[in-house]
Amino acid sequence: MAAKPVNVRLIAMNDFHGNFAPPSTTNGGSMVLPNGGAGQKVTVGGAAYLATLVKNLKAQNANSIVVGAGDAISASPFESSITHDEATVDILNTIGLEVTSVGNHEFDRGSAELLRMQNGGCFPAGNGQGVVGTDTCLVNGVYPGAKFKYLAANVNVTATGKTFLPATYIKRFGTVSVGFVGLTFQGTPTAVSAAGVAGLEFKEESAVINQYAAQLKANGVNAVVVLIHQGGQTTATTINDKTCPGFAGDITSIVDKLSADVDVIVSGHTHQEYVCNYAAKTAKKNILLTSTGFYGGAVSAIDLVLQPSKGLVSASANTVPVIQADAAINATLPTGFTSVAKDATVDALVSKYKSLSATLAGQGVGTITASINRATLPSSTTRDETAEGALGALMADSYLMGVPGGADIAFVNPGSVRADLTYTAPGTVTYSMLSTVEPFGNNLTTLSLTGAQIQSLLEEQWNAANRAIKFNTATGGAGRLLAVSKGFTYSFDNSKIAGNFATAGSPIVAGSLKLNGVAIDPAKSYKIVTNSFMVGALADNFTVMAKGSTITDTKMLDLDAFIAYFKANSPVSPPAPRITRLN
């Protein structure tokens, strides 16, 4: 008699980014449910609500496991970042996360800090940080580390050839088992400071997945699930659109090369929600592909039917939003959706960590006269890296003012600007607001570039890699536009950004590069200030700054410069544009 099939449930999340307090409805705290043509927008997120939803989903199937696809920590709100994300790890431990891949943001503070997050120990003391009981080791004077396991199958220690963290994880459910391969995208070193990943090699994803998937199947697992911090996007207007319209992105080139050993992929990085039957989209791979969005607004409930003697029989998934309990909302929710109340244990932890940070968080450091925002896509809160944003320009001004010894021009990459500064009367700006905008803790770094190198740097905004990563179909924009400081101006021709600059001409309009109204001299040397991330090799696909001369770490935190700027210049208004786009 054949053994009975076993039902297994994966409860998946990605890109939590320390958002244990409910995120704002304009930045990850809302989702649109399918409910008629326009759908229904609901408020989502918050770890206390997430914990209840996870418990409810587990109660429906005892054979459940909570998994992640990276970026659980870092680029996080103040209440988490002030604890070096120890608070987030404590809360995810309590919710029951069991295994997750690393993401690029797990490396933001370097590989040694990632190992500390996994294994425990206090944050090193110095520069006003690492104070036990204040910003580190907050539970009885210790930080025990993550109970969940980080996987990094494609990250090797160069000196030994061994993986930096485990590559795989096996979970047994009675007569069946599921094997997990966890990894981040190969280009992670381009998204973090070079010093933080020194001595590590990030390998091509598909070959690594196929290698470990084969090993897992050879070891007898009934299904292989990939947890990968890479993803795609769709043109869907509501969640759970399983037609997966317009699916595209960097994940596709990886999936296309995977072997038949892979059954399910839990993805992330793009902060998009989707449930895709990949075979239906490409007729290539019979793989279920999911992503939940970001900031803990939803989970993927992935249900597998496994036959002990045959392996995977079927796989299906639904995105389940973390809808905050509200009687009025409950009465209008479409069929299949319910709200959840707070879990008392996790809610107490959230309150504890918010209280710890409240004194410093609530301190006013200045004022604004109006909202100062990132550039965003049309009718969206998703940042548009192809366009100039007022907040990035303001950050560049703070770099220029704050750098010891002064500088001529400041550049800020758009990925460093993580949230908007929203005006609420009387316009007070607090420490926590600025920390949420600029959470990485990079140092201001100076270097010298010639005028010719500055033009080359700006042309890198539209190199092939940047054009492929960031593309705004609504405006025809592409690339990653660096924010620039006051006094530096230029124009670019958008019709030329996809051409061969050597033969078709530069997108930079001739003679438009100016500093305080004076044309930039190609032969003259200029002092530049940026953040330490941008002087690494291939930082966001920019290489020119790493080739600058006299590169100097000022040891001044970018956030400290931002705070000092507001203290010195308030009330602060949105700055005027510095970059002119033609065509």
Coordinates of C-alpha atoms in Angstrom, one line a residue:
M1 CA 0.0 0.0 0.0
A2 CA 1.4 3.3 -1.0
A3 CA 2.2 5.8 1.7
K4 CA -0.2 8.7 2.0
P5 CA 0.7 12.1 0.6
V6 CA 1.7 14.8 3.1
N7 CA 0.5 18.4 3.0
V8 CA 3.3 20.9 3.8
R9 CA 2.9 24.6 4.2
L10 CA 5.6 27.2 3.7
I11 CA 4.9 30.6 5.3
A12 CA 7.2 33.0 3.4
M13 CA 8.3 36.6 3.8
N14 CA 10.9 38.9 2.3
D15 CA 12.3 42.4 2.6
F16 CA 11.1 42.9 6.1
H17 CA 13.8 45.6 6.7
G18 CA 13.2 45.9 10.4
N19 CA 9.6 47.1 10.1
F20 CA 8.3 45.6 13.3
A21 CA 6.2 48.7 13.9
P22 CA 3.5 49.2 11.3
P23 CA 4.9 51.0 8.3
S24 CA 3.2 54.2 7.0
T25 CA 0.4 53.6 4.5
T26 CA 2.4 55.6 2.0
N27 CA 5.5 53.5 2.3
G28 CA 4.6 49.8 2.4
G29 CA 1.7 49.9 4.9
S30 CA -1.1 49.3 2.3
M31 CA -2.1 46.8 -0.3
V32 CA -4.8 46.6 -2.9
L33 CA -7.0 43.5 -2.7
P34 CA -8.9 42.2 -5.7
N35 CA -12.5 43.5 -5.2
G36 CA -14.0 44.7 -8.5
G37 CA -12.3 46.8 -11.1
A38 CA -10.3 49.1 -8.9
G39 CA -9.7 46.7 -6.0
Q40 CA -9.8 47.6 -2.3
K41 CA -7.0 49.3 -0.5
V42 CA -6.4 48.1 3.1
T43 CA -3.9 48.9 5.8
V44 CA -1.3 46.2 6.4
G45 CA 1.8 45.4 8.4
G46 CA 3.1 45.4 11.9
A47 CA 4.9 42.5 13.6
A48 CA 2.2 42.0 16.2
Y49 CA -0.4 41.5 13.5
L50 CA 2.1 39.4 11.5
A51 CA 2.6 37.1 14.4
T52 CA -1.1 36.4 14.7
L53 CA -1.4 35.7 11.0
V54 CA 1.5 33.3 11.2
K55 CA -0.1 31.5 14.1
N56 CA -3.4 31.2 12.2
L57 CA -1.7 29.8 9.1
K58 CA 0.2 27.3 11.2
A59 CA -2.9 26.2 13.0
Q60 CA -4.4 25.2 9.6
N61 CA -1.4 22.8 8.9
A62 CA 0.8 21.4 11.6
N63 CA 3.4 20.7 8.9
S64 CA 4.4 24.3 8.5
I65 CA 7.7 26.3 8.4
V66 CA 8.3 30.0 8.3
V67 CA 11.0 31.0 5.8
G68 CA 12.5 34.2 4.3
A69 CA 14.2 35.5 1.2
G70 CA 16.5 38.1 2.6
D71 CA 16.7 41.7 3.8
A72 CA 15.1 40.9 7.1
I73 CA 17.3 43.6 8.6
S74 CA 19.1 46.9 7.7
A75 CA 17.7 49.8 5.7
S76 CA 15.3 49.7 8.7
P77 CA 13.3 52.3 10.6
F78 CA 14.8 54.1 13.6
E79 CA 13.4 51.9 16.3
S80 CA 15.2 48.9 14.8
S81 CA 18.3 50.6 13.4
I82 CA 19.1 52.3 16.7
T83 CA 19.5 48.7 18.1
H84 CA 21.7 47.6 15.2
D85 CA 18.6 45.5 14.3
E86 CA 18.9 43.3 17.4
A87 CA 15.3 44.3 18.1
T88 CA 14.1 42.9 14.8
V89 CA 16.0 39.7 15.3
D90 CA 14.4 39.2 18.7
I91 CA 10.9 39.8 17.2
L92 CA 11.5 37.4 14.3
N93 CA 12.8 34.8 16.7
T94 CA 9.5 35.2 18.6
I95 CA 7.4 35.0 15.4
G96 CA 9.1 31.8 14.5
L97 CA 11.2 32.5 11.4
E98 CA 13.2 29.3 10.9
V99 CA 15.4 29.8 7.9
T100 CA 16.1 32.6 5.4
S101 CA 18.5 33.5 2.7
V102 CA 20.8 36.5 3.2
G103 CA 20.0 39.6 1.1
N104 CA 22.3 42.4 0.0
H105 CA 21.2 44.5 3.1
E106 CA 22.4 41.8 5.5
F107 CA 25.9 42.9 4.3
D108 CA 25.3 46.6 4.9
R109 CA 27.4 46.7 8.0
G110 CA 29.9 44.1 6.8
S111 CA 30.3 40.4 7.0
A112 CA 31.6 40.4 10.5
E113 CA 28.5 42.2 11.7
L114 CA 26.3 39.6 9.8
L115 CA 28.0 36.8 11.7
R116 CA 27.3 38.7 15.0
M117 CA 23.7 38.9 14.0
Q118 CA 23.6 35.2 13.5
N119 CA 25.7 34.1 16.4
G120 CA 25.2 36.7 19.0
G121 CA 27.4 39.1 21.0
C122 CA 27.3 42.8 21.7
F123 CA 27.9 45.5 19.1
P124 CA 31.5 46.8 19.5
A125 CA 31.7 49.9 21.7
G126 CA 32.9 53.2 20.2
N127 CA 31.7 56.5 18.7
G128 CA 28.8 56.6 21.1
Q129 CA 27.6 53.2 20.1
G130 CA 27.8 49.7 21.6
V131 CA 26.4 50.8 25.0
V132 CA 25.0 47.7 26.7
G133 CA 21.4 48.1 27.6
T134 CA 21.0 51.2 25.4
D135 CA 21.6 50.2 21.8
T136 CA 23.0 46.7 22.1
C137 CA 22.6 43.6 24.3
L138 CA 19.2 44.7 25.3
V139 CA 17.9 41.4 26.8
N140 CA 19.5 40.9 30.3
G141 CA 22.7 42.5 29.0
V142 CA 23.2 40.0 26.2
Y143 CA 22.3 39.5 22.5
P144 CA 21.9 35.8 21.9
G145 CA 21.8 36.0 18.1
A146 CA 19.2 34.8 15.6
K147 CA 17.5 31.5 16.3
F148 CA 16.7 31.3 12.5
K149 CA 19.4 30.1 10.2
Y150 CA 20.9 32.4 7.5
L151 CA 21.8 30.6 4.2
A152 CA 24.3 31.9 1.7
A153 CA 25.0 29.2 -0.9
N154 CA 26.6 31.5 -3.4
V155 CA 28.9 33.4 -1.0
N156 CA 32.3 31.8 -0.6
V157 CA 35.2 32.8 1.6
T158 CA 37.9 33.4 -1.0
A159 CA 40.7 32.1 1.1
T160 CA 39.1 28.7 1.8
G161 CA 36.6 28.2 -1.0
K162 CA 34.0 27.3 1.6
T163 CA 30.6 29.0 1.9
F164 CA 30.5 32.0 4.2
L165 CA 27.3 30.6 5.8
P166 CA 25.5 27.3 5.3
A167 CA 24.2 26.7 1.8
T168 CA 21.2 24.4 2.6
Y169 CA 18.7 23.5 5.2
I170 CA 16.5 20.4 5.5
K171 CA 13.2 20.2 7.3
R172 CA 11.5 16.9 7.9
F173 CA 7.7 16.5 8.2
G174 CA 7.0 12.9 9.2
T175 CA 7.6 10.7 6.1
V176 CA 8.7 13.6 3.8
S177 CA 11.4 16.3 3.8
V178 CA 11.9 19.6 2.1
G179 CA 15.3 20.9 1.2
F180 CA 16.1 24.7 1.1
V181 CA 18.8 26.4 -0.9
G182 CA 19.4 30.0 0.2
L183 CA 21.3 32.7 -1.6
T184 CA 21.5 36.4 -2.6
F185 CA 22.1 37.9 -6.0
Q186 CA 25.5 37.8 -7.5
G187 CA 25.8 41.6 -7.8
T188 CA 25.5 42.1 -4.0
P189 CA 29.0 43.6 -3.8
T190 CA 27.8 46.4 -6.1
A191 CA 25.1 47.3 -3.6
V192 CA 27.1 47.4 -0.4
S193 CA 30.4 49.0 0.8
A194 CA 33.4 47.1 -0.6
A195 CA 35.1 46.8 2.7
G196 CA 32.1 44.9 4.1
V197 CA 32.5 42.1 1.6
A198 CA 36.2 42.0 1.3
G199 CA 37.5 38.4 1.1
L200 CA 34.1 37.1 -0.1
E201 CA 33.2 35.8 -3.6
F202 CA 29.6 36.0 -4.8
K203 CA 29.0 33.3 -7.4
E204 CA 26.5 33.1 -10.3
E205 CA 23.1 32.0 -9.0
S206 CA 21.8 29.3 -11.3
A207 CA 24.8 27.1 -11.3
V208 CA 24.9 27.2 -7.5
I209 CA 21.2 26.4 -7.2
N210 CA 21.5 23.5 -9.6
Q211 CA 24.5 22.1 -7.7
Y212 CA 22.9 22.1 -4.3
A213 CA 19.4 21.1 -5.6
A214 CA 21.0 18.0 -7.1
Q215 CA 22.7 17.2 -3.8
L216 CA 19.5 17.7 -1.8
K217 CA 17.6 15.4 -4.2
A218 CA 20.4 12.8 -4.0
N219 CA 20.0 13.0 -0.2
G220 CA 16.4 12.1 -0.5
V221 CA 14.4 15.3 0.0
N222 CA 11.0 15.2 -1.6
A223 CA 11.0 18.9 -2.8
V224 CA 13.6 21.6 -3.3
V225 CA 12.7 25.2 -2.4
V226 CA 15.0 28.1 -3.4
L227 CA 15.1 31.1 -1.1
I228 CA 16.7 33.8 -3.2
H229 CA 17.2 37.5 -2.8
Q230 CA 16.5 38.4 -6.4
G231 CA 13.2 39.0 -8.1
G232 CA 11.0 40.5 -10.7
Q233 CA 7.9 42.6 -11.2
T234 CA 4.5 42.4 -12.8
T235 CA 2.0 45.0 -14.1
A236 CA -0.7 43.7 -11.8
T237 CA -2.9 46.3 -10.0
T238 CA -4.0 44.0 -7.2
I239 CA -2.4 41.2 -5.2
N240 CA -2.9 37.6 -6.1
D241 CA -3.3 38.2 -9.8
K242 CA -2.1 34.8 -10.8
T243 CA -2.1 35.6 -14.5
C244 CA 1.2 37.4 -13.5
P245 CA 0.8 40.0 -16.2
G246 CA 4.0 41.5 -17.7
F247 CA 6.3 39.5 -15.5
A248 CA 9.9 40.5 -16.1
G249 CA 13.1 41.1 -14.1
D250 CA 16.5 39.8 -13.2
I251 CA 15.1 36.6 -11.7
T252 CA 14.0 35.4 -15.1
S253 CA 17.5 34.7 -16.4
I254 CA 18.2 32.7 -13.3
V255 CA 15.0 30.6 -13.5
D256 CA 15.5 29.9 -17.2
K257 CA 18.7 28.0 -16.4
L258 CA 17.5 25.9 -13.5
S259 CA 17.3 22.2 -13.5
A260 CA 14.1 20.1 -12.9
D261 CA 15.3 19.5 -9.4
V262 CA 13.9 22.9 -8.3
D263 CA 10.2 22.9 -7.4
V264 CA 9.5 26.3 -5.7
I265 CA 11.2 29.7 -5.6
V266 CA 10.6 32.2 -2.8
S267 CA 12.1 35.5 -4.1
G268 CA 12.5 39.1 -3.0
H269 CA 14.6 42.2 -3.5
T270 CA 12.3 44.0 -5.9
H271 CA 9.7 44.8 -3.2
Q272 CA 7.0 43.4 -5.5
E273 CA 4.1 41.0 -4.8
Y274 CA 3.4 38.1 -7.1
V275 CA 2.4 34.5 -7.3
C276 CA 3.5 33.1 -10.7
N277 CA 3.3 29.7 -12.3
Y278 CA 6.5 30.2 -14.2
A279 CA 5.7 27.5 -16.8
A280 CA 2.5 29.3 -17.7
K281 CA 4.5 32.5 -18.4
T282 CA 7.4 31.0 -20.3
A283 CA 6.5 27.4 -21.2
K284 CA 10.0 26.6 -19.8
K285 CA 10.0 25.6 -16.2
N286 CA 7.3 24.1 -14.0
I287 CA 8.2 26.2 -11.0
L288 CA 6.1 28.1 -8.6
L289 CA 7.5 31.6 -8.0
T290 CA 6.4 33.9 -5.2
S291 CA 7.2 37.2 -3.5
T292 CA 5.2 39.0 -0.8
G293 CA 6.1 42.6 -1.4
F294 CA 8.0 44.3 1.5
Y295 CA 8.0 45.6 5.1
G296 CA 5.9 42.7 6.5
G297 CA 2.7 43.7 4.8
A298 CA 1.9 40.1 3.7
V299 CA 3.2 36.5 3.6
S300 CA 3.0 33.8 1.0
A301 CA 1.1 30.7 2.1
I302 CA 2.7 28.1 -0.1
D303 CA 1.0 24.7 0.0
L304 CA 2.8 21.6 -1.2
V305 CA 1.5 18.0 -1.5
L306 CA 4.4 15.6 -1.3
Q307 CA 4.3 11.9 -2.0
P308 CA 6.9 10.0 0.0
S309 CA 7.8 7.8 -2.9
K310 CA 7.4 10.3 -5.7
G311 CA 8.2 13.8 -4.5
L312 CA 6.1 16.9 -5.3
V313 CA 2.6 16.2 -6.4
S314 CA 1.3 19.7 -6.5
A315 CA 2.2 23.3 -5.4
S316 CA 0.0 26.3 -5.0
A317 CA 0.3 29.6 -3.2
N318 CA -1.6 32.7 -2.1
T319 CA -0.4 36.1 -0.9
V320 CA -2.0 36.6 2.5
P321 CA -2.0 40.3 3.6
V322 CA -1.4 41.2 7.2
I323 CA -4.7 43.2 7.5
Q324 CA -4.9 45.1 10.8
A325 CA -8.0 44.3 12.7
D326 CA -10.8 46.8 12.2
A327 CA -14.5 46.1 12.5
A328 CA -15.5 48.5 9.7
I329 CA -12.9 47.0 7.4
N330 CA -14.0 43.4 8.2
A331 CA -17.5 44.1 7.0
T332 CA -16.2 45.2 3.5
L333 CA -13.4 42.7 2.9
P334 CA -13.8 40.6 -0.2
T335 CA -14.3 36.8 0.2
G336 CA -11.2 35.0 1.3
F337 CA -9.6 37.9 3.2
T338 CA -9.8 38.5 7.0
S339 CA -8.1 40.9 9.4
V340 CA -6.1 39.9 12.4
A341 CA -5.7 41.2 15.9
K342 CA -2.3 41.9 17.6
D343 CA -0.4 39.0 19.2
A344 CA 0.1 40.1 22.8
T345 CA 3.6 38.7 23.2
V346 CA 5.0 40.4 20.1
D347 CA 3.1 43.6 20.7
A348 CA 4.8 43.8 24.1
L349 CA 8.2 43.5 22.4
V350 CA 7.3 46.1 19.8
S351 CA 6.3 48.5 22.6
K352 CA 9.4 47.7 24.6
Y353 CA 11.7 48.5 21.7
K354 CA 9.8 51.6 20.6
S355 CA 10.0 52.8 24.2
L356 CA 13.7 52.3 24.3
S357 CA 14.2 54.5 21.3
A358 CA 11.5 57.0 22.1
T359 CA 13.6 59.5 24.0
L360 CA 16.2 60.0 21.3
A361 CA 13.7 59.3 18.5
G362 CA 11.4 62.1 19.4
Q363 CA 14.0 64.8 19.7
G364 CA 13.4 67.6 17.3
V365 CA 16.4 68.5 15.2
G366 CA 14.8 71.1 12.9
T367 CA 11.8 72.0 10.9
I368 CA 10.5 71.8 7.3
T369 CA 8.1 74.2 5.5
A370 CA 6.7 71.5 3.3
S371 CA 7.1 67.8 2.5
I372 CA 10.5 67.0 1.0
N373 CA 10.2 63.8 -1.0
R374 CA 12.1 61.3 -3.2
A375 CA 11.2 61.1 -6.9
T376 CA 8.5 58.6 -7.2
L377 CA 6.8 56.7 -10.1
P378 CA 3.6 58.2 -11.4
S379 CA 0.6 57.5 -9.0
S380 CA 2.9 55.5 -6.8
T381 CA 5.0 55.6 -3.6
T382 CA 7.7 53.6 -5.3
R383 CA 10.9 55.6 -5.7
D384 CA 11.9 56.6 -9.2
E385 CA 15.6 56.4 -9.5
T386 CA 15.6 57.7 -13.0
A387 CA 14.6 61.2 -11.9
E388 CA 15.9 64.0 -9.6
G389 CA 14.3 64.1 -6.1
A390 CA 14.3 67.0 -3.8
L391 CA 15.2 64.9 -0.7
G392 CA 18.3 63.5 -2.4
A393 CA 19.4 67.0 -3.3
L394 CA 19.0 68.0 0.3
M395 CA 21.1 65.1 1.5
A396 CA 23.8 66.2 -1.0
D397 CA 23.7 69.7 0.5
S398 CA 24.2 68.2 4.0
Y399 CA 27.2 66.2 2.8
L400 CA 28.7 69.4 1.3
M401 CA 28.1 71.4 4.5
G402 CA 29.1 68.7 6.9
V403 CA 32.3 67.3 5.4
P404 CA 35.4 68.3 7.4
G405 CA 37.6 70.5 5.3
G406 CA 34.9 71.3 2.8
A407 CA 34.4 70.1 -0.8
D408 CA 33.2 71.4 -4.2
I409 CA 30.5 68.9 -5.1
A410 CA 28.5 66.2 -3.3
F411 CA 26.9 63.2 -5.0
V412 CA 24.3 60.9 -3.4
N413 CA 23.1 57.6 -5.0
P414 CA 19.3 57.3 -5.1
G415 CA 19.3 54.0 -3.1
S416 CA 20.6 55.9 -0.1
V417 CA 17.3 57.8 0.2
R418 CA 15.0 55.4 1.9
A419 CA 11.9 57.4 2.9
D420 CA 10.2 60.8 2.5
L421 CA 10.1 63.7 4.9
T422 CA 6.4 64.3 5.2
Y423 CA 5.2 67.7 6.5
T424 CA 2.9 67.6 9.5
A425 CA 2.2 71.0 11.2
P426 CA 4.2 72.6 12.7
G427 CA 6.8 70.9 10.6
T428 CA 9.0 69.4 13.2
V429 CA 11.7 67.0 12.0
T430 CA 12.9 64.4 14.5
Y431 CA 16.0 62.3 14.8
S432 CA 14.1 59.2 14.0
M433 CA 12.6 60.8 10.8
L434 CA 16.1 61.5 9.5
S435 CA 17.4 58.1 10.6
T436 CA 14.6 56.4 8.6
V437 CA 15.5 58.5 5.5
E438 CA 19.3 57.7 5.9
P439 CA 19.6 54.5 7.8
F440 CA 22.9 52.9 6.5
G441 CA 25.5 54.5 8.8
N442 CA 27.9 55.2 5.9
N443 CA 30.8 57.6 6.4
L444 CA 31.3 60.8 4.4
T445 CA 34.2 60.1 2.0
T446 CA 36.2 62.7 0.0
L447 CA 38.1 62.2 -3.2
S448 CA 39.4 64.2 -6.1
L449 CA 38.0 63.9 -9.7
T450 CA 38.9 65.9 -12.8
G451 CA 36.2 67.6 -14.7
A452 CA 36.5 64.9 -17.4
Q453 CA 36.0 62.2 -14.7
I454 CA 33.0 64.0 -13.4
Q455 CA 31.4 63.8 -16.8
S456 CA 32.3 60.1 -17.0
L457 CA 30.7 59.6 -13.6
L458 CA 27.5 61.2 -14.8
E459 CA 27.5 59.1 -18.0
E460 CA 27.6 56.0 -15.8
Q461 CA 24.1 56.9 -14.6
W462 CA 23.0 55.5 -18.0
N463 CA 25.4 52.6 -18.5
A464 CA 23.8 49.4 -19.7
A465 CA 23.6 47.9 -16.2
N466 CA 21.9 50.9 -14.7
R467 CA 19.5 51.3 -17.6
A468 CA 18.5 47.6 -17.2
I469 CA 17.9 47.9 -13.5
K470 CA 15.9 51.0 -13.3
F471 CA 13.4 51.9 -16.1
N472 CA 10.4 54.2 -15.9
T473 CA 8.1 53.4 -18.8
A474 CA 5.7 56.2 -18.0
T475 CA 8.3 58.9 -18.6
G476 CA 10.8 57.1 -20.8
G477 CA 13.4 57.6 -18.1
A478 CA 16.1 55.0 -17.4
G479 CA 19.2 54.7 -15.3
R480 CA 20.2 55.8 -11.8
L481 CA 20.3 59.6 -11.4
L482 CA 22.7 60.8 -8.7
A483 CA 21.5 63.6 -6.5
V484 CA 23.9 66.6 -6.7
S485 CA 24.6 69.5 -4.3
K486 CA 23.6 73.1 -4.6
G487 CA 25.7 75.1 -7.1
F488 CA 26.4 72.2 -9.4
T489 CA 24.1 72.1 -12.4
Y490 CA 23.9 70.3 -15.8
S491 CA 21.5 69.3 -18.5
F492 CA 21.1 65.9 -20.2
D493 CA 19.4 64.8 -23.4
N494 CA 17.2 61.8 -22.6
S495 CA 17.0 60.8 -26.3
K496 CA 20.7 59.8 -26.1
I497 CA 20.9 57.8 -22.9
A498 CA 20.7 54.4 -24.7
G499 CA 23.2 55.2 -27.4
N500 CA 26.9 54.6 -27.7
F501 CA 28.3 57.7 -26.1
A502 CA 31.7 57.4 -27.9
T503 CA 30.0 57.4 -31.3
A504 CA 26.6 59.0 -30.9
G505 CA 27.6 61.6 -28.3
S506 CA 27.2 62.0 -24.6
P507 CA 23.8 62.5 -23.1
I508 CA 25.4 65.4 -21.1
V509 CA 24.6 68.6 -23.0
A510 CA 27.9 70.2 -24.1
G511 CA 28.9 73.1 -21.9
S512 CA 26.1 72.5 -19.3
L513 CA 28.3 71.2 -16.5
K514 CA 28.7 74.2 -14.2
L515 CA 29.8 74.9 -10.6
N516 CA 28.3 78.1 -9.3
G517 CA 27.7 79.2 -12.8
V518 CA 31.2 78.6 -14.0
A519 CA 31.8 75.8 -16.6
I520 CA 33.5 72.7 -15.3
D521 CA 37.1 72.5 -16.6
P522 CA 37.8 69.0 -17.9
A523 CA 41.5 69.2 -16.8
K524 CA 40.9 70.8 -13.4
S525 CA 40.7 68.7 -10.2
Y526 CA 37.6 69.0 -8.0
K527 CA 37.1 67.8 -4.4
I528 CA 34.1 65.5 -4.2
V529 CA 32.2 64.2 -1.2
T530 CA 30.0 61.1 -1.2
N531 CA 29.2 58.2 1.1
S532 CA 31.6 55.4 1.7
F533 CA 29.4 53.0 -0.3
M534 CA 30.0 54.9 -3.5
V535 CA 33.8 54.6 -3.5
G536 CA 33.6 50.8 -3.6
A537 CA 34.2 48.8 -6.7
L538 CA 31.0 48.8 -8.9
A539 CA 28.9 50.6 -6.3
D540 CA 25.4 50.6 -7.9
N541 CA 27.3 50.1 -11.1
F542 CA 29.4 53.3 -10.7
T543 CA 33.1 52.8 -11.1
V544 CA 34.6 56.3 -11.6
M545 CA 34.6 57.4 -7.9
A546 CA 36.6 54.3 -6.9
K547 CA 39.3 55.6 -9.4
G548 CA 39.5 59.0 -7.8
S549 CA 42.7 60.3 -6.2
T550 CA 43.2 61.0 -2.5
I551 CA 40.2 58.9 -1.4
T552 CA 39.7 59.8 2.3
D553 CA 37.3 58.4 4.9
T554 CA 36.4 61.4 7.1
K555 CA 35.0 59.1 9.8
M556 CA 31.9 61.4 9.9
L557 CA 28.6 59.5 9.7
D558 CA 26.2 60.6 6.9
L559 CA 23.4 60.8 9.4
D560 CA 25.3 63.1 11.7
A561 CA 25.9 65.5 8.7
F562 CA 22.2 65.3 7.9
I563 CA 21.2 66.2 11.5
A564 CA 23.7 69.0 11.7
Y565 CA 22.3 70.5 8.4
F566 CA 18.8 70.7 9.9
K567 CA 20.0 72.2 13.1
A568 CA 21.9 74.9 11.2
N569 CA 19.4 75.6 8.4
S570 CA 15.9 75.2 9.7
P571 CA 13.3 75.9 8.6
V572 CA 14.3 73.9 5.5
S573 CA 12.3 74.1 2.3
P574 CA 12.4 71.7 -0.7
P575 CA 15.5 72.7 -2.8
A576 CA 15.2 73.8 -6.4
P577 CA 16.1 71.3 -9.1
R578 CA 19.8 71.2 -10.2
I579 CA 19.4 68.9 -13.2
T580 CA 17.6 69.7 -16.4
R581 CA 16.2 66.9 -18.6
L582 CA 15.7 67.5 -22.3
N583 CA 13.4 65.3 -24.4

